[in-house]
Amino acid sequence: METGKDLIWKFPEFDTEYQVKVVKVEDNNLISYYWENSGQNLLVEIKLSTVGDNFTLVKISEKSMKNNEAGLKWLSGNSFGWSNFLACLKAYLEFGINLRKGSFDFMKK
């Protein structure tokens, strides 16, 4: 990802494409982008900070859905999605294990 670039994300598990507009990338500090999800343009900010000598804290925010029943349902599912993303990223970076492979096969049946 590079500041100012437009991307199209495709995931092998799903038939959906996502338009992504990269707002800002600062190496080892910040990734910020807009993407369309659930009919809304949402701003995602991924902030990285060093904790101690060996750890990185990752903070993710995604905004803004309406504060109503649909928005709360989206928030719940999206929170699970980001948790899954971080767990998969950790497994891959630290142990070379791809937790995503086959994990969504049950949805294709």
Coordinates of C-alpha atoms in Angstrom, one line a residue:
M1 CA 0.0 0.0 0.0
E2 CA 1.2 3.5 -0.9
T3 CA -0.1 6.9 0.1
G4 CA -2.6 8.2 -2.5
K5 CA -3.0 4.9 -4.4
D6 CA -6.3 3.2 -5.3
L7 CA -6.6 -0.6 -5.0
I8 CA -9.0 -3.4 -5.6
W9 CA -9.0 -6.1 -2.9
K10 CA -10.2 -9.6 -3.8
F11 CA -10.3 -12.4 -1.3
P12 CA -10.2 -16.0 -2.6
E13 CA -12.9 -17.1 -0.1
F14 CA -15.5 -14.6 -1.4
D15 CA -16.8 -13.3 -4.7
T16 CA -16.7 -9.7 -3.7
E17 CA -14.3 -7.0 -4.7
Y18 CA -13.5 -4.0 -2.5
Q19 CA -12.5 -0.6 -3.7
V20 CA -9.7 0.8 -1.5
K21 CA -8.3 4.4 -1.5
V22 CA -5.1 4.6 0.5
V23 CA -5.0 7.9 2.5
K24 CA -1.7 7.6 4.2
V25 CA 1.1 5.1 4.9
E26 CA 3.9 5.8 7.3
D27 CA 6.3 2.9 7.6
N28 CA 6.1 1.1 11.0
N29 CA 3.5 3.7 12.3
L30 CA 0.3 4.1 10.3
I31 CA -1.9 2.7 7.5
S32 CA -5.0 4.7 6.7
Y33 CA -7.5 4.0 4.0
Y34 CA -11.1 4.2 2.9
W35 CA -13.1 1.2 1.6
E36 CA -16.7 0.6 0.8
N37 CA -18.4 -1.9 3.0
S38 CA -22.1 -2.4 3.6
G39 CA -22.8 0.5 1.3
Q40 CA -20.7 3.0 3.3
N41 CA -17.3 4.5 2.7
L42 CA -15.4 3.6 5.9
L43 CA -12.1 5.0 7.2
V44 CA -9.8 2.4 8.6
E45 CA -6.8 3.4 10.6
I46 CA -4.2 0.9 11.7
K47 CA -1.7 2.4 14.2
L48 CA 1.5 0.6 15.3
S49 CA 3.5 1.5 18.4
T50 CA 6.4 -0.1 20.1
V51 CA 5.9 -1.6 23.5
G52 CA 9.1 -2.5 25.4
D53 CA 12.0 -3.9 23.4
N54 CA 10.2 -6.6 21.4
F55 CA 6.5 -5.9 21.0
T56 CA 4.3 -4.0 18.6
L57 CA 0.9 -2.8 19.7
V58 CA -1.7 -2.7 16.8
K59 CA -4.7 -0.4 17.2
I60 CA -7.4 -0.6 14.5
S61 CA -10.3 1.8 14.2
E62 CA -12.9 1.7 11.5
K63 CA -15.5 4.5 11.1
S64 CA -18.3 5.5 10.7
M65 CA -21.5 3.4 10.6
K66 CA -24.7 4.8 12.0
N67 CA -25.6 4.2 15.6
N68 CA -28.6 2.0 15.0
E69 CA -29.5 -1.7 14.9
A70 CA -27.9 -2.3 11.5
G71 CA -24.7 -0.4 12.6
L72 CA -24.5 -2.4 15.8
K73 CA -24.9 -5.7 14.0
W74 CA -22.1 -4.6 11.6
L75 CA -19.9 -3.6 14.5
S76 CA -20.2 -7.0 16.1
G77 CA -19.4 -8.9 12.9
N78 CA -16.6 -6.5 12.0
S79 CA -15.0 -6.8 15.4
F80 CA -14.8 -10.6 15.0
G81 CA -13.3 -10.0 11.5
W82 CA -10.5 -7.7 12.8
S83 CA -9.8 -10.2 15.7
N84 CA -9.5 -13.0 13.1
F85 CA -7.3 -10.8 10.9
L86 CA -4.9 -10.0 13.8
A87 CA -4.7 -13.7 14.9
C88 CA -4.0 -14.8 11.3
L89 CA -1.3 -12.1 10.9
K90 CA 0.4 -13.1 14.1
A91 CA 0.4 -16.8 13.2
Y92 CA 1.8 -16.0 9.8
L93 CA 4.5 -13.5 10.9
E94 CA 5.7 -15.5 13.9
F95 CA 5.3 -19.1 12.8
G96 CA 4.7 -19.0 9.0
I97 CA 1.3 -20.6 9.5
N98 CA -1.6 -19.6 7.1
L99 CA -4.7 -19.8 9.3
R100 CA -6.9 -18.4 6.5
K101 CA -6.3 -21.4 4.2
G102 CA -9.5 -23.4 4.2
S103 CA -11.0 -21.5 7.0
F104 CA -14.0 -20.2 5.0
D105 CA -14.6 -23.3 2.9
F106 CA -17.8 -24.1 4.9
M107 CA -19.3 -20.9 3.4
K108 CA -19.1 -22.1 -0.2
K109 CA -21.4 -25.1 0.3

